[in-house]
XYZ file of C-alpha atoms in Angstrom:
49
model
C -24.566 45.626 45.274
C -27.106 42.691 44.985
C -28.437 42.005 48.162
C -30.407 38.148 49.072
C -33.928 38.330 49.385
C -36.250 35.879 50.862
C -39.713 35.575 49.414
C -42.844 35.024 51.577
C -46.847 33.699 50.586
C -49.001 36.911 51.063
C -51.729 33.734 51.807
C -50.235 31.277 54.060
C -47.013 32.947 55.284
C -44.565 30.433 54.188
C -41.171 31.155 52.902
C -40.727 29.565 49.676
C -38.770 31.524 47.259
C -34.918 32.892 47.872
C -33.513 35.536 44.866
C -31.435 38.597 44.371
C -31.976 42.350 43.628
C -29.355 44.897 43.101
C -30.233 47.802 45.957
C -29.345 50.811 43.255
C -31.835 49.746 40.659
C -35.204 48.440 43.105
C -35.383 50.566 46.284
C -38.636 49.174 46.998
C -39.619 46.191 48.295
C -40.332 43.083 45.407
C -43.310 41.691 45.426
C -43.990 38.819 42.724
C -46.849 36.502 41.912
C -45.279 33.003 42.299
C -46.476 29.480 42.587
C -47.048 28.804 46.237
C -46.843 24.645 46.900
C -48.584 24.769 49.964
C -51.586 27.124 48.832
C -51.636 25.177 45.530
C -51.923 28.218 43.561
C -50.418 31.393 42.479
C -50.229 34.207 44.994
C -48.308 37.305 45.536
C -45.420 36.786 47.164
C -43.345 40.024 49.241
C -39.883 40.591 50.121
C -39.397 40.179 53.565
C -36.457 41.574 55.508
């Protein structure tokens, strides 16, 4: 039931971050504030499909 998930920069677009979520528990879409090594900074990052 866990599905891959690729993070993406809300700020610069980039695709930094892969993870997991299990489909039952989070029906929405993650979004996370991560450390983004191209902004240089934390930034929310989204799920992306």
């Amino acid at each position: 039931m866990r599905d891959k998930v690729t993070m993406e920069c809300t700020e610069c677009k980039n695709r930094n971050y892969n993870t997991n979520k299990n489909k039952k528990v989070t029906t929405n879409r993650l979004e996370l504030k991560k450390y983004c090594k191209f902004c240089k900074s934390h930034t929310l990052h989204k799920e992306t499909r």
